[in-house]
Tab-separated table of C-alpha atoms in Angstrom:
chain	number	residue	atom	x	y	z
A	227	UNK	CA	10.959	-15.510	-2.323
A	228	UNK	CA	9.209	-13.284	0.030
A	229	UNK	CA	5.602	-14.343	1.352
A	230	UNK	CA	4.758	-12.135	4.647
A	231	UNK	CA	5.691	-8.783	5.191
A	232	UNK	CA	5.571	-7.920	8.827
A	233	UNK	CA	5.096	-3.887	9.636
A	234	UNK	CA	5.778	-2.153	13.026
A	235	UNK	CA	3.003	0.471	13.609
A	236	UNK	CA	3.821	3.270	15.579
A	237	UNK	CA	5.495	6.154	13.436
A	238	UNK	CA	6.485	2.887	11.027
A	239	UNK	CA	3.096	2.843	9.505
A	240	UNK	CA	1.193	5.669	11.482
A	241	UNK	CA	2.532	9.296	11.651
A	242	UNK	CA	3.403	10.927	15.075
A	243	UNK	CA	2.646	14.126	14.258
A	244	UNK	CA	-0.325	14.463	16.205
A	245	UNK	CA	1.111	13.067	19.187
A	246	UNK	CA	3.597	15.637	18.300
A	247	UNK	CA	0.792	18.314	18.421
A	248	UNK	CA	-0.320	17.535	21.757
A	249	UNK	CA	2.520	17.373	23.337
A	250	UNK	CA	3.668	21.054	22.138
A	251	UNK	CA	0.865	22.272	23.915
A	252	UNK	CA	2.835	21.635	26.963
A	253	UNK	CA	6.590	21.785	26.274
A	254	UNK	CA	8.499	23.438	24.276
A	255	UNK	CA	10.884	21.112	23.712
A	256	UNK	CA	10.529	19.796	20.697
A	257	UNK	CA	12.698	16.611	21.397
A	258	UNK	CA	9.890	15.918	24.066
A	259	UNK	CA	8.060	13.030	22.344
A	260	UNK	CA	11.059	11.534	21.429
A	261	UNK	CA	12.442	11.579	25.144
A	262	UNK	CA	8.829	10.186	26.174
A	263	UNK	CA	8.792	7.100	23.470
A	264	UNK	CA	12.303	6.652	24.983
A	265	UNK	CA	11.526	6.397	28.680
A	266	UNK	CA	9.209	4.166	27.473
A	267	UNK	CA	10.903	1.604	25.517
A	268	UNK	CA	13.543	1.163	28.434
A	269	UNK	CA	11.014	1.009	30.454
A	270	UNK	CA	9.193	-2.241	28.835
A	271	UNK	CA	12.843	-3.329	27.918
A	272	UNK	CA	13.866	-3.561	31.197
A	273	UNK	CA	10.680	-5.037	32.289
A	274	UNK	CA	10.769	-7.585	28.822
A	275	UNK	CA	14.874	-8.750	30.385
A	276	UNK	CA	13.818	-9.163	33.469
A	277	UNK	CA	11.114	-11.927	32.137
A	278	UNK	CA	8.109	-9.849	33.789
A	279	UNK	CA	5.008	-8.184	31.348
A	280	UNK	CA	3.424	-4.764	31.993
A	281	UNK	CA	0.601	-3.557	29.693
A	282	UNK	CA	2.230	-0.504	26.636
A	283	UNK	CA	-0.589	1.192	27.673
A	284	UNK	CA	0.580	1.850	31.548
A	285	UNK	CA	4.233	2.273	30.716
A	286	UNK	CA	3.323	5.276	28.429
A	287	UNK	CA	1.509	6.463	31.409
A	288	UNK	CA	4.356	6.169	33.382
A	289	UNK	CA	6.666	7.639	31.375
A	290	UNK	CA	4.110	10.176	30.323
A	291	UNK	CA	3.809	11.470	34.652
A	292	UNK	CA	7.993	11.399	34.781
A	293	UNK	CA	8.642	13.777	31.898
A	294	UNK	CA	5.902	16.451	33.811
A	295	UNK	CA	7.367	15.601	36.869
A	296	UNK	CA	10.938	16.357	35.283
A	297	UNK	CA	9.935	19.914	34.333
A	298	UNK	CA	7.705	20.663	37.444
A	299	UNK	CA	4.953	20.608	35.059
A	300	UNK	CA	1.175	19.323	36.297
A	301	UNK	CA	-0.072	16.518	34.627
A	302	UNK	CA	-4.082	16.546	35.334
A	303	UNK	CA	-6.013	13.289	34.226
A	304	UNK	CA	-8.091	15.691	31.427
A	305	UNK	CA	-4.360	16.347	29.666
A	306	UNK	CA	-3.474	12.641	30.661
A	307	UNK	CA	-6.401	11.784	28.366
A	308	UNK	CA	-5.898	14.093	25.736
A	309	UNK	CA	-2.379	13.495	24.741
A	310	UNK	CA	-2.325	9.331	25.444
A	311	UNK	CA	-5.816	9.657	23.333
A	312	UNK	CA	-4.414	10.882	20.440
A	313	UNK	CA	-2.133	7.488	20.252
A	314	UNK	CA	-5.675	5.794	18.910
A	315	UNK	CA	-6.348	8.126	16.449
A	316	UNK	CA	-3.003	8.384	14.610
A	317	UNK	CA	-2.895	8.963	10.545
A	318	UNK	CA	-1.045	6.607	8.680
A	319	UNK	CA	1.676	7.690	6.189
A	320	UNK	CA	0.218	8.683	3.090
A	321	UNK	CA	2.904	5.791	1.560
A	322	UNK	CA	1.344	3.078	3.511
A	323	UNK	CA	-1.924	2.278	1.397
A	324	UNK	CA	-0.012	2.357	-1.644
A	325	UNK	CA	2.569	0.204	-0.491
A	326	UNK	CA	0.656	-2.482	1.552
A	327	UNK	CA	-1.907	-2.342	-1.524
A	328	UNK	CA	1.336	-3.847	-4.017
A	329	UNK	CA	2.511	-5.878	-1.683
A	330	UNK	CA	-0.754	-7.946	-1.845
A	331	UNK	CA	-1.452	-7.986	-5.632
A	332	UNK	CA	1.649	-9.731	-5.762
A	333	UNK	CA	0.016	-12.227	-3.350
A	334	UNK	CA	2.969	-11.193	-0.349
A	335	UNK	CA	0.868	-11.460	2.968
A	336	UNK	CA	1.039	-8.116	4.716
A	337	UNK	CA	0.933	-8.586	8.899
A	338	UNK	CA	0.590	-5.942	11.645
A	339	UNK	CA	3.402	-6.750	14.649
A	340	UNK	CA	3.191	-3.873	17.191
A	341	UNK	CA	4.047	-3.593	21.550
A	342	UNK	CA	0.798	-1.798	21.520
A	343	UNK	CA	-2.508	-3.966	22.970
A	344	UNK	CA	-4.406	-5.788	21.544
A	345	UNK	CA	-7.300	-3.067	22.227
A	346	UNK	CA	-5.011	0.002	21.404
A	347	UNK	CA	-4.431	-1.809	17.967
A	348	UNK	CA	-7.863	-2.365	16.526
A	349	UNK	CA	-8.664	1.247	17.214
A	350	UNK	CA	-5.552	2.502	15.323
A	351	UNK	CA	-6.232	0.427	12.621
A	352	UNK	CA	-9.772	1.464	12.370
A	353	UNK	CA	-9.358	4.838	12.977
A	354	UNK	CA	-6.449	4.948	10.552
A	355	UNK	CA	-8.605	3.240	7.945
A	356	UNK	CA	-6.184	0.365	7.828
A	357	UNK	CA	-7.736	-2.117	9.638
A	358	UNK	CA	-9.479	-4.454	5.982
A	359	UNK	CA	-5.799	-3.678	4.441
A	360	UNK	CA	-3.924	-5.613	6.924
A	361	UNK	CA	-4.239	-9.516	6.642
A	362	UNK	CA	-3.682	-9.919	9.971
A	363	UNK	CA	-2.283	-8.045	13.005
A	364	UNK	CA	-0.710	-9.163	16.122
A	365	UNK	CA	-0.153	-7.770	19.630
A	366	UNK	CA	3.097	-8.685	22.244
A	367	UNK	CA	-0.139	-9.188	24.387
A	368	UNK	CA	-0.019	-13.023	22.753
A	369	UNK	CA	3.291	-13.705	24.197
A	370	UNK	CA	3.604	-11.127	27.162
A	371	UNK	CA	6.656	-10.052	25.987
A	372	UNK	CA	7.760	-7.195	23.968
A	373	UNK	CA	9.919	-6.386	20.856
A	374	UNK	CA	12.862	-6.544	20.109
A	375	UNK	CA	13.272	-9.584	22.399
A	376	UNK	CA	12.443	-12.883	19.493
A	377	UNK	CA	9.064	-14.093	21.091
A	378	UNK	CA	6.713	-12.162	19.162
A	379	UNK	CA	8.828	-12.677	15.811
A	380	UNK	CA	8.816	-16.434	16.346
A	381	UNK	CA	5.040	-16.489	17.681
A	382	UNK	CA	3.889	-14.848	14.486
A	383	UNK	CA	6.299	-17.233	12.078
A	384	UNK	CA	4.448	-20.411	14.055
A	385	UNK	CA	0.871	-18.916	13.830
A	386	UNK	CA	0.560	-18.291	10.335
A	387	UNK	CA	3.027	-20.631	9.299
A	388	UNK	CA	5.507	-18.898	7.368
A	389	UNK	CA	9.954	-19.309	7.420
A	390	UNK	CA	11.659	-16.667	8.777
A	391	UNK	CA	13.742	-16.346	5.668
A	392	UNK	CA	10.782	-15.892	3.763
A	393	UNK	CA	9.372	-12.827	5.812
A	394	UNK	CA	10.587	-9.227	5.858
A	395	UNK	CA	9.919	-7.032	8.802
A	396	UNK	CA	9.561	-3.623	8.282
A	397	UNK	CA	10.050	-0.754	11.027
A	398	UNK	CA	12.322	2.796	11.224
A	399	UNK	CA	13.254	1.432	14.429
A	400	UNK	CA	16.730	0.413	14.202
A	401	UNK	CA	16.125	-2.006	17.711
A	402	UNK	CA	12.758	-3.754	16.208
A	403	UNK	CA	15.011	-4.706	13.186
A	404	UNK	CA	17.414	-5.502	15.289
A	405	UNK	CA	15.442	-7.987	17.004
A	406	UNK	CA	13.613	-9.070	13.964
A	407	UNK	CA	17.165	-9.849	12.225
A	408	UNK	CA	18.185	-12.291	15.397
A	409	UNK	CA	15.107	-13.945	14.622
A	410	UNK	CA	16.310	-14.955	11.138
A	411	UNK	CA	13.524	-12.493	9.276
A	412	UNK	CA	14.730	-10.193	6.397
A	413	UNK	CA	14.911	-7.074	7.720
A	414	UNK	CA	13.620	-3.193	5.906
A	415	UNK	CA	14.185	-0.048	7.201
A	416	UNK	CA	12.324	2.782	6.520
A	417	UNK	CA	13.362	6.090	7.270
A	418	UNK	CA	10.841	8.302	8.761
A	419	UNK	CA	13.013	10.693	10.652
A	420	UNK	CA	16.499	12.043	10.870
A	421	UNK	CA	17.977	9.545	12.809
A	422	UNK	CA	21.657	7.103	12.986
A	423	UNK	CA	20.898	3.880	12.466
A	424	UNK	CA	22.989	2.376	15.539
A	425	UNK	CA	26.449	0.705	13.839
A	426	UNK	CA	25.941	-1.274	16.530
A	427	UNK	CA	23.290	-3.331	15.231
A	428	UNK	CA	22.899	-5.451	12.400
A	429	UNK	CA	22.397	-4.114	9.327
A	430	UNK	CA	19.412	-3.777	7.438
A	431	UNK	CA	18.686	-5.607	4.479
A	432	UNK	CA	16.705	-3.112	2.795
A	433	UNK	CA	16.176	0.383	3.614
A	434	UNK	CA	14.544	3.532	2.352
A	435	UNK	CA	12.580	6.664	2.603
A	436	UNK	CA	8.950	6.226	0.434
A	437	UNK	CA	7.207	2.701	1.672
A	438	UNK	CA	6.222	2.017	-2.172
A	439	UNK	CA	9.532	2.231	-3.206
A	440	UNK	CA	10.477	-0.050	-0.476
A	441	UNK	CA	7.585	-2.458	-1.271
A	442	UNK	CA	8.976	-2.487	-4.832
A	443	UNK	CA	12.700	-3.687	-3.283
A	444	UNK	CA	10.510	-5.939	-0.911
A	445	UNK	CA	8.980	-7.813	-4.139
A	446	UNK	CA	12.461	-7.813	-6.079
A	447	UNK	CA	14.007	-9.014	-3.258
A	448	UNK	CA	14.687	-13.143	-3.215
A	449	UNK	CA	12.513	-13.044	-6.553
């Protein structure tokens, strides 16, 4: 039986596309996000193997200053602002109310997990209109340490109690499952992009493209 549903939040639950927007004011490219949210996840994973903890927030910077650099672009502190800005003031999926509204009438615990701060997270959730859905959320600030490495997966399980195989974590990142699965949590994959999942990883439990209909599998599943 299923009791918690974790969710990742960035481009899981909220939608990219105006990060998207931004960023085409300044490349053409329209791979460029997806190189960016790259440079940054190696960048905290490195950081997260070699046991140290830097705050989402300046990574994104970071990588944010090397992809200008890259293309001899300048990166002033007003566009600096204006594209990491938009980050707190992403839309969620029009799926997610739906589906995190189901998942509690069936009395299944729904749980915010993201790499994002603590402070970055209340505003998405608020601006998002999110924030009274969720019954909780948590940050990789608690454990200074980010996803996929087990910390946050296994800080969660302790703090509000719950088994591992009686959580699902939800997330189109292959690499958050991935983690999430090592952790002994039932793992959902929803696809929000065209995108392999990596055969090198484990395998999904669930996986699909509408977050209702995956709620719906979510609820069946272990009934």
């Amino acid at each position: 039986m299923v009791n918690a549903v974790l969710f990742d939040m960035n481009e899981t639950v909220l939608d990219l596309s105006l990060l998207k927007e931004k960023f085409a004011e300044h490349f053409e490219d329209k791979h460029v996000v997806k190189y960016w949210f790259a440079k940054l996840l190696h960048s905290s994973t490195v950081i997260g193997g070699m046991d140290d903890y830097t705050d989402f927030g300046k990574l994104a910077e970071a990588a944010l200053e090397s992809i200008f650099l890259e293309d001899d672009k300048e990166l002033t502190d007003e566009i600096k602002t204006d594209i990491l800005g938009s980050f707190r003031k992403l839309p969620a999926y029009d799926d997610v109310t739906e589906a995190l509204e189901l998942l509690k009438e069936h009395d299944i615990k729904v749980i915010a997990v993201t790499n994002s701060s603590y402070e970055m997270l209340e505003k998405q959730l608020t601006n998002s209109g999110l924030k009274d859905l969720f019954d909780v959320y948590y940050s990789v600030d608690s454990v200074k340490r980010y996803k996929p490495f087990e910390a946050i997966y296994q800080y969660v399980l302790n703090e509000e109690k719950i088994k591992a195989d009686e959580t699902v974590m939800v997330a189109t990142h292959d690499w958050d499952l991935y983690g999430a699965k090592k952790a002994g949590l039932t793992t959902a994959y929803i696809k929000r992009k065209k995108d392999l999942y990596n055969p090198y990883y484990l395998e999904p439990d669930l996986a699909g493209g509408n977050l209702v209909d995956l709620a719906e599998d979510i609820i069946r599943f272990k009934s």
